[in-house]
XYZ file of C-alpha atoms in Angstrom:
555
model
C -12.458 201.421 -60.214
C -12.464 205.167 -59.724
C -11.630 207.524 -62.616
C -8.352 209.360 -62.967
C -8.258 212.485 -60.808
C -5.644 214.475 -62.677
C -3.018 214.198 -65.407
C 0.234 212.404 -64.615
C 2.224 215.421 -65.776
C 0.900 217.443 -62.844
C 1.833 214.969 -60.127
C 5.366 215.857 -59.110
C 6.262 218.649 -61.559
C 3.577 220.899 -60.102
C 4.689 220.003 -56.596
C 8.286 220.924 -57.423
C 7.142 224.399 -58.436
C 5.286 224.992 -55.185
C 6.593 225.357 -51.667
C 9.213 223.019 -50.272
C 6.654 221.664 -47.796
C 4.658 220.315 -50.704
C 7.539 218.500 -52.427
C 6.604 214.857 -52.952
C 9.741 213.514 -51.207
C 12.914 215.079 -49.821
C 15.952 213.083 -48.734
C 16.745 213.910 -45.094
C 18.657 210.964 -43.592
C 21.738 212.807 -42.311
C 19.705 215.881 -41.401
C 17.540 213.690 -39.164
C 20.424 211.790 -37.575
C 20.840 208.708 -39.755
C 24.500 208.532 -40.737
C 25.050 204.959 -41.897
C 26.783 203.863 -45.106
C 25.936 200.366 -46.332
C 28.895 198.465 -47.763
C 28.269 194.857 -46.729
C 25.655 193.595 -49.169
C 27.495 190.641 -50.728
C 27.249 187.708 -50.689
C 24.118 187.939 -48.529
C 22.320 190.030 -51.168
C 21.477 192.987 -49.003
C 21.013 193.539 -45.279
C 17.612 194.473 -43.933
C 16.301 197.715 -42.470
C 13.345 198.437 -40.196
C 11.103 201.277 -39.037
C 9.570 199.878 -35.849
C 8.587 201.184 -32.419
C 11.207 199.636 -30.120
C 10.400 201.700 -27.015
C 6.598 201.693 -27.242
C 6.213 205.471 -27.383
C 4.137 205.510 -30.573
C 6.726 206.573 -33.153
C 8.890 204.387 -35.402
C 12.517 203.924 -34.415
C 15.084 202.761 -36.962
C 17.268 199.661 -37.313
C 19.990 199.545 -39.990
C 22.365 196.760 -41.030
C 25.169 196.337 -43.559
C 27.864 198.773 -42.456
C 31.531 197.890 -43.063
C 32.208 197.260 -39.367
C 29.109 195.090 -38.983
C 27.570 197.305 -36.292
C 23.774 197.202 -36.211
C 22.476 200.758 -36.134
C 19.808 201.334 -33.473
C 18.260 204.796 -33.635
C 15.651 206.262 -31.296
C 12.990 208.544 -32.777
C 12.604 211.662 -30.615
C 8.925 212.001 -31.548
C 9.506 214.659 -34.178
C 11.274 212.472 -36.711
C 14.858 213.059 -35.588
C 16.989 210.125 -34.514
C 19.401 209.579 -31.634
C 22.063 206.890 -32.140
C 21.563 204.205 -29.472
C 23.752 201.557 -31.125
C 26.483 201.621 -28.479
C 25.488 199.313 -25.642
C 22.487 197.829 -27.458
C 23.770 194.296 -26.853
C 23.354 193.343 -30.521
C 26.505 191.701 -31.839
C 28.313 193.275 -34.768
C 28.442 191.017 -37.822
C 29.255 191.538 -41.470
C 26.946 188.588 -42.226
C 23.727 190.208 -40.980
C 20.978 189.425 -43.458
C 17.314 189.978 -42.494
C 15.506 191.552 -39.567
C 11.947 191.128 -38.287
C 10.400 192.345 -35.040
C 7.718 190.733 -32.866
C 6.714 190.433 -29.231
C 7.538 186.713 -29.033
C 7.444 186.605 -25.210
C 4.241 188.676 -24.780
C 5.813 191.249 -22.467
C 4.560 194.204 -24.516
C 7.668 195.231 -26.449
C 9.149 194.239 -29.802
C 11.971 191.725 -29.863
C 14.298 191.272 -32.851
C 15.253 188.285 -34.966
C 18.318 188.699 -37.179
C 19.179 186.074 -39.774
C 22.782 185.687 -40.893
C 24.374 184.384 -44.033
C 27.327 182.099 -44.669
C 29.498 182.198 -41.577
C 27.388 182.914 -38.490
C 24.207 181.663 -36.842
C 20.930 183.561 -36.599
C 20.090 185.372 -33.355
C 16.939 186.135 -31.383
C 17.283 189.275 -29.266
C 14.917 189.912 -26.358
C 14.033 193.562 -25.797
C 14.988 194.535 -22.227
C 13.809 198.136 -22.592
C 15.892 201.265 -23.019
C 17.167 200.030 -26.406
C 19.063 197.188 -24.743
C 18.758 193.627 -26.074
C 19.849 190.187 -24.876
C 20.729 187.296 -27.172
C 18.442 184.436 -26.082
C 18.911 182.254 -29.173
C 20.241 179.139 -27.448
C 17.789 179.259 -24.555
C 14.882 179.809 -26.945
C 15.785 176.834 -29.137
C 17.000 178.681 -32.241
C 19.094 176.207 -34.244
C 22.586 176.917 -35.578
C 23.563 176.800 -39.246
C 21.848 177.825 -42.449
C 22.224 180.510 -45.099
C 19.745 182.849 -43.451
C 17.725 185.228 -45.614
C 14.085 186.381 -45.261
C 12.154 185.898 -42.005
C 8.550 186.557 -40.966
C 6.447 186.235 -37.805
C 2.863 184.932 -37.734
C 0.576 182.878 -35.494
C -0.084 179.884 -37.758
C -1.902 177.802 -35.112
C -3.906 180.684 -33.565
C -2.762 179.941 -30.036
C -1.961 183.622 -29.505
C 1.818 183.170 -29.550
C 3.794 184.317 -32.583
C 5.645 181.695 -34.593
C 8.601 182.338 -36.888
C 9.418 181.206 -40.417
C 13.076 181.447 -41.470
C 14.194 181.118 -45.088
C 17.539 179.536 -45.886
C 19.105 179.932 -49.309
C 19.432 176.153 -49.464
C 22.358 174.902 -51.516
C 24.341 178.134 -51.507
C 27.997 177.445 -50.685
C 27.037 173.760 -50.405
C 24.974 174.402 -47.270
C 22.040 171.921 -47.307
C 20.096 173.514 -44.428
C 16.412 173.812 -45.298
C 13.880 176.405 -44.199
C 12.708 176.375 -40.609
C 9.369 176.989 -38.926
C 9.695 177.710 -35.223
C 6.522 176.952 -33.260
C 6.250 179.227 -30.224
C 5.574 177.061 -27.162
C 4.441 180.024 -25.063
C 7.173 179.722 -22.464
C 9.885 181.632 -24.280
C 11.039 178.637 -26.301
C 10.427 177.293 -29.794
C 10.111 173.897 -31.459
C 11.226 173.525 -35.090
C 8.361 171.922 -37.079
C 8.858 172.765 -40.781
C 9.543 169.188 -41.882
C 6.717 167.796 -39.760
C 4.248 170.221 -41.371
C 5.619 169.866 -44.906
C 6.606 173.517 -45.361
C 10.403 173.153 -45.382
C 10.455 173.772 -49.183
C 12.823 170.825 -49.746
C 16.015 171.901 -51.530
C 14.641 175.150 -52.981
C 16.865 178.232 -52.534
C 14.147 180.272 -50.796
C 14.922 183.976 -50.451
C 11.886 185.313 -48.632
C 8.567 184.449 -47.060
C 5.394 186.103 -45.891
C 2.437 185.114 -43.778
C -0.862 186.347 -45.207
C -4.495 185.398 -44.802
C -5.104 185.300 -48.555
C -8.494 183.547 -48.206
C -9.533 185.696 -45.205
C -10.674 182.815 -43.046
C -8.868 184.020 -39.940
C -5.681 181.959 -40.130
C -2.188 182.572 -41.477
C -1.297 181.090 -44.862
C 2.323 180.945 -46.014
C 3.791 182.214 -49.288
C 7.411 181.441 -50.164
C 9.502 183.298 -52.740
C 11.946 180.930 -54.401
C 15.104 182.029 -56.160
C 16.049 180.569 -59.584
C 12.493 180.030 -60.771
C 12.713 181.859 -64.077
C 13.874 178.614 -65.700
C 10.287 177.309 -65.332
C 11.360 174.467 -63.009
C 11.451 175.963 -59.530
C 8.659 178.257 -58.417
C 7.112 180.157 -55.543
C 4.856 178.152 -53.250
C 1.596 178.958 -51.452
C 0.575 176.828 -48.468
C -3.017 177.127 -47.286
C -3.625 176.864 -43.551
C -6.308 174.271 -42.828
C -7.366 175.987 -39.616
C -5.851 173.382 -37.334
C -2.219 174.370 -37.729
C -1.587 172.122 -40.727
C -0.989 173.096 -44.354
C -1.631 171.917 -47.876
C 0.148 173.326 -50.905
C -2.239 175.155 -53.255
C 0.264 176.777 -55.599
C -1.020 175.422 -58.886
C -4.747 175.793 -58.217
C -4.237 179.394 -57.063
C -1.869 180.277 -59.953
C 0.780 181.643 -57.593
C 3.850 179.774 -58.888
C 5.054 182.899 -60.754
C 8.216 181.131 -62.075
C 10.525 184.021 -61.240
C 13.814 184.480 -59.445
C 11.729 185.837 -56.580
C 13.498 188.525 -54.576
C 10.621 190.604 -53.267
C 6.964 190.173 -52.307
C 4.467 193.011 -51.883
C 0.902 192.464 -50.624
C -1.942 194.918 -51.179
C -5.311 195.489 -52.817
C -4.011 197.233 -55.939
C -7.363 197.374 -57.760
C -9.665 198.109 -54.786
C -11.778 194.983 -55.235
C -11.274 193.785 -51.646
C -8.799 191.002 -52.460
C -5.131 190.852 -51.495
C -2.931 191.033 -54.579
C 0.679 189.836 -54.851
C 3.586 191.525 -56.597
C 6.849 189.591 -56.939
C 10.157 190.848 -58.261
C 12.431 189.027 -60.704
C 15.539 189.274 -62.853
C 15.108 191.436 -66.020
C 12.619 188.985 -67.549
C 9.952 191.040 -65.772
C 8.297 191.249 -62.359
C 4.860 189.672 -61.936
C 1.605 191.154 -60.605
C -0.805 188.437 -59.440
C -4.211 189.888 -58.701
C -6.832 188.144 -56.612
C -9.916 187.287 -58.680
C -12.196 186.794 -55.683
C -12.436 183.006 -55.616
C -9.111 182.180 -53.970
C -7.084 182.223 -57.192
C -4.920 184.857 -58.854
C -4.597 186.256 -62.379
C -1.408 187.641 -63.955
C -2.155 191.272 -64.917
C 1.429 192.521 -65.154
C 1.310 193.779 -68.718
C -2.067 195.470 -68.315
C -0.875 197.217 -65.156
C 2.438 198.287 -66.707
C 4.523 197.232 -63.710
C 6.898 194.644 -65.250
C 9.913 196.899 -64.549
C 12.324 194.625 -66.521
C 15.275 195.111 -64.194
C 16.642 192.885 -61.437
C 14.221 193.709 -58.640
C 14.529 193.233 -54.874
C 12.446 194.766 -52.092
C 9.026 196.155 -53.005
C 5.940 197.492 -51.266
C 2.492 198.915 -51.911
C 1.618 202.191 -50.164
C -0.591 205.216 -50.822
C 1.957 208.011 -50.858
C -0.441 210.802 -51.925
C -3.530 209.701 -49.966
C -5.796 209.412 -52.993
C -7.098 206.100 -51.529
C -5.310 204.018 -54.186
C -2.133 202.043 -53.528
C 1.077 202.924 -55.354
C 4.086 200.607 -55.741
C 7.783 201.079 -54.969
C 10.392 198.647 -56.348
C 14.099 198.414 -55.465
C 16.401 197.473 -58.365
C 19.951 196.281 -58.950
C 22.082 198.416 -61.303
C 18.971 200.247 -62.507
C 16.852 203.102 -61.166
C 14.258 202.145 -58.596
C 10.665 202.313 -59.846
C 7.784 204.165 -58.254
C 4.517 203.274 -59.948
C 1.659 205.668 -59.298
C -1.756 204.105 -59.736
C -4.568 206.554 -60.384
C -7.479 204.141 -60.564
C -6.957 202.601 -63.961
C -4.103 200.820 -65.686
C -1.384 201.219 -66.725
C 0.320 202.695 -63.687
C 3.027 205.261 -64.370
C 6.629 205.291 -63.105
C 7.069 208.711 -61.496
C 10.195 207.823 -59.503
C 12.522 210.241 -61.337
C 10.075 213.149 -61.045
C 9.653 212.507 -57.323
C 13.389 212.099 -56.691
C 13.275 208.543 -55.356
C 14.591 206.580 -58.362
C 17.906 205.701 -56.702
C 20.363 204.698 -59.474
C 22.583 202.516 -57.255
C 21.809 198.905 -56.398
C 19.023 198.907 -53.814
C 18.031 195.772 -51.935
C 15.961 196.737 -48.926
C 13.374 199.309 -47.866
C 10.939 200.066 -45.047
C 7.889 202.278 -44.491
C 6.771 204.342 -41.513
C 5.513 207.771 -40.498
C 8.884 208.986 -39.267
C 7.867 212.612 -38.621
C 4.374 211.751 -37.346
C 2.616 214.077 -39.790
C 0.108 211.539 -41.100
C 1.801 210.138 -44.200
C 4.254 207.321 -44.898
C 7.944 208.058 -45.306
C 10.353 205.803 -47.176
C 13.662 204.329 -45.960
C 15.862 202.919 -48.741
C 19.144 201.021 -48.403
C 21.380 201.430 -51.450
C 24.920 200.086 -51.834
C 27.964 202.197 -50.964
C 26.023 205.333 -50.085
C 24.464 206.623 -46.905
C 21.056 205.143 -46.215
C 18.336 207.362 -47.669
C 15.335 208.615 -45.733
C 12.727 210.128 -48.032
C 10.327 212.322 -46.096
C 6.891 212.457 -47.682
C 5.788 216.043 -48.271
C 2.501 215.351 -50.027
C 0.381 212.754 -48.257
C -0.546 214.875 -45.238
C -2.054 217.512 -47.530
C -5.043 215.182 -47.890
C -7.034 213.436 -45.188
C -5.645 210.313 -43.579
C -6.197 207.940 -40.687
C -3.958 205.749 -38.537
C -5.262 202.560 -36.937
C -3.466 200.996 -33.997
C -4.949 197.499 -33.707
C -4.783 195.844 -30.296
C -4.274 192.104 -30.492
C -5.734 189.252 -28.512
C -3.816 187.305 -25.898
C -0.068 187.118 -26.439
C -0.333 188.501 -30.005
C -0.454 192.043 -28.668
C 0.265 193.791 -31.969
C -2.449 191.881 -33.862
C -0.040 190.374 -36.388
C -2.154 188.788 -39.138
C -5.242 190.957 -38.639
C -7.116 192.120 -41.751
C -8.827 195.525 -41.944
C -11.350 196.800 -44.465
C -11.950 200.545 -44.296
C -15.081 201.929 -45.983
C -14.822 205.672 -46.601
C -16.487 207.753 -49.310
C -17.705 204.653 -51.119
C -14.181 203.201 -51.430
C -13.161 200.106 -49.467
C -9.455 199.799 -48.699
C -7.918 196.562 -47.433
C -4.854 196.216 -45.205
C -3.175 193.355 -43.338
C -0.694 193.655 -40.461
C 2.622 191.907 -41.120
C 5.826 191.318 -39.174
C 8.585 190.928 -41.739
C 8.034 192.414 -45.190
C 9.537 194.039 -48.297
C 12.492 191.587 -48.507
C 14.516 191.167 -45.306
C 12.964 194.258 -43.725
C 10.139 195.414 -41.471
C 7.566 198.226 -41.435
C 5.797 200.245 -38.775
C 2.946 198.285 -37.167
C 0.351 201.062 -37.142
C -1.898 200.825 -40.207
C -1.929 204.073 -42.156
C -3.996 204.989 -45.186
C -5.205 207.970 -47.169
C -8.768 209.275 -47.267
C -8.440 211.903 -50.049
C -11.140 214.498 -49.221
C -13.283 212.214 -47.059
C -13.696 213.513 -43.517
C -15.570 210.605 -41.930
C -14.980 206.853 -42.153
C -18.238 204.972 -42.561
C -17.024 201.639 -41.221
C -13.859 199.786 -40.224
C -14.134 196.002 -40.281
C -11.416 194.198 -38.312
C -10.812 190.455 -38.588
C -8.433 189.255 -35.876
C -6.449 186.004 -36.238
C -8.716 183.205 -35.080
C -11.859 184.749 -36.552
C -12.982 187.423 -34.082
C -14.668 190.295 -35.925
C -15.733 193.800 -35.046
C -17.133 196.704 -37.081
C -16.469 200.257 -35.859
C -18.442 203.113 -37.417
C -18.240 206.880 -37.783
C -14.552 207.566 -37.122
C -13.263 211.005 -38.097
C -10.256 211.593 -40.349
C -6.788 212.869 -39.422
C -6.586 210.981 -36.144
C -4.880 207.895 -34.752
C -7.529 205.455 -33.525
C -7.005 202.388 -31.357
C -8.985 199.343 -32.468
C -9.834 197.044 -29.539
C -11.133 193.486 -29.801
C -14.629 192.988 -28.344
C -13.445 191.383 -25.106
C -11.372 194.447 -24.173
C -14.189 197.010 -24.517
C -14.986 198.883 -21.317
C -12.054 197.360 -19.426
C -9.802 200.379 -18.954
C -7.422 198.786 -16.474
C -7.174 195.495 -18.385
C -8.025 193.359 -15.363
C -10.599 191.257 -17.195
C -13.805 192.822 -15.884
C -15.691 196.126 -15.753
C -15.687 197.837 -12.346
C -16.231 201.273 -10.790
C -12.823 202.453 -12.041
C -13.748 201.624 -15.623
C -17.162 203.284 -15.415
C -15.632 206.420 -13.907
C -13.152 206.570 -16.806
C -16.004 206.119 -19.285
C -18.002 208.982 -17.746
C -15.022 211.266 -18.381
C -15.279 210.309 -22.063
C -19.006 210.985 -22.472
C -19.651 212.790 -25.752
C -23.385 212.433 -26.141
C -24.876 210.720 -29.179
C -23.761 211.538 -32.687
C -21.059 210.401 -35.097
C -17.717 212.160 -35.098
C -17.821 213.113 -31.415
C -15.380 210.453 -30.246
C -11.911 211.610 -29.236
C -8.714 209.493 -29.340
C -8.217 207.752 -26.009
C -11.924 207.064 -25.524
C -12.340 204.302 -28.143
C -12.341 201.688 -25.380
C -15.753 202.856 -24.124
C -17.594 202.867 -27.449
C -19.337 199.627 -26.535
C -21.752 199.654 -29.478
C -19.044 200.784 -31.951
C -21.078 203.676 -33.360
C -18.452 206.420 -33.010
C -19.481 208.060 -29.737
C -19.572 207.432 -25.997
C -23.117 207.970 -24.747
C -25.509 206.524 -22.179
C -26.097 203.478 -24.356
C -22.429 202.636 -23.850
C -22.615 203.258 -20.083
C -25.632 200.983 -19.853
C -23.706 198.299 -21.748
C -20.822 198.698 -19.322
C -23.224 198.466 -16.413
C -24.317 195.058 -17.621
C -20.670 194.044 -17.694
C -20.161 195.457 -14.206
C -23.142 193.549 -12.855
C -21.899 190.354 -14.446
C -18.473 190.871 -12.875
C -19.991 191.285 -9.414
C -21.904 188.022 -9.800
C -18.818 186.117 -10.949
C -17.802 183.488 -8.332
């Protein structure tokens, strides 16, 4: 691990003494158009929030739930980080029982659709995105079942057929509702088949609060981790199901040491110690949260005490992110009736809680949170939902002062947003690992574009992308402070997306010619870097010519 760069005392106190632009975080929700007070957070234990691109224009829009009148707030980002209220006429039903939200392109038409789970009195809903911030409830036609105490939801392609499947947690047993968890298999025609019991991942009578798909063993398929409530009594526990590669699962909880035995109310995934593995952080009641760190052989080790991230409050949503772009993940934790924690990790343990110094230690009960680059300045901003106050939007004023990169990963087939893809970014001798999720942080959802800090590094040595199903590609020599599109191998050279390389594609590539040499590539020309070396030169045109010749010979 890398050494400490500077003393903790200088982190936010120094920033506070400098210009306002360099303040670590400033709360700007109302200033930027988000006027939404959350009052409905019981008994469903919080209502989710999201920062997701609903109109496909490259910036994160905002979805909010939990207001007294049940209206779901739909807010369009104007491209500069200000929001326009588009709630009226959205087609999304008002409900005081709204619980979780997760977005995915389930019908492969290129835009993000919304799934909203509901608690206690109303059924879940699947909303198809019609464009223009208008949605249609297609739940019945799609095969979404009624009933259940809906809580966390997550999308992932567990059978690698290209179509996104959906796992729905039900808080089984609450209010005497026996409905178990559901796994909806996407049939590819706009409908789903419920298969949780058939695949053995229904979690029996456990009161599951949240779930996440993650490729913990990095074999190209989606494994399933379930966060179970009421596990601190050492009887119930979280469960990890390993995908066998054929769309079936076996439980590997005990052999991977992922039971945790907590009242699990939040799951964060990230490589906290920069060893290449995906670590797990789970929240709990005040007995202490748990940090399970991957040890490299498919199992996890509890390093909570060493890392200093136990928190010892009733925790809910949580997430890893590199707020200051020092190439090391930090950790935000939402708490009930206690200040939220913000653990800064400087390369060695213990991490330090700098939430109060940075102004993001909300004292109210906080359940849900989301991450996204709201103002498009190159760093991640923080959306926090706390009870009985206006939602808080913390604009990051520090991350963009160091180098950064954004990676927009293009998926394969119907999985257009590459949900489940793993990226390893090698820059300046540090390898950072990220995975693309749809449904995270407890009932909430984050921006799809992968964003990470590069400290003072100006050139990325290599980006390794592993797509669901096992396709791999390594892209080299990408410059910092840009948004790069990562294409799978089969899309390279095909500018019009018609499945072959023709005169149109070659003409477009000629317009992108840079000549040989790393760092010459410009955003928009990534598609023509056929040999993935960071430029568009005659080697790439020759490679496209081979593709063109092959297309002409195709019967």
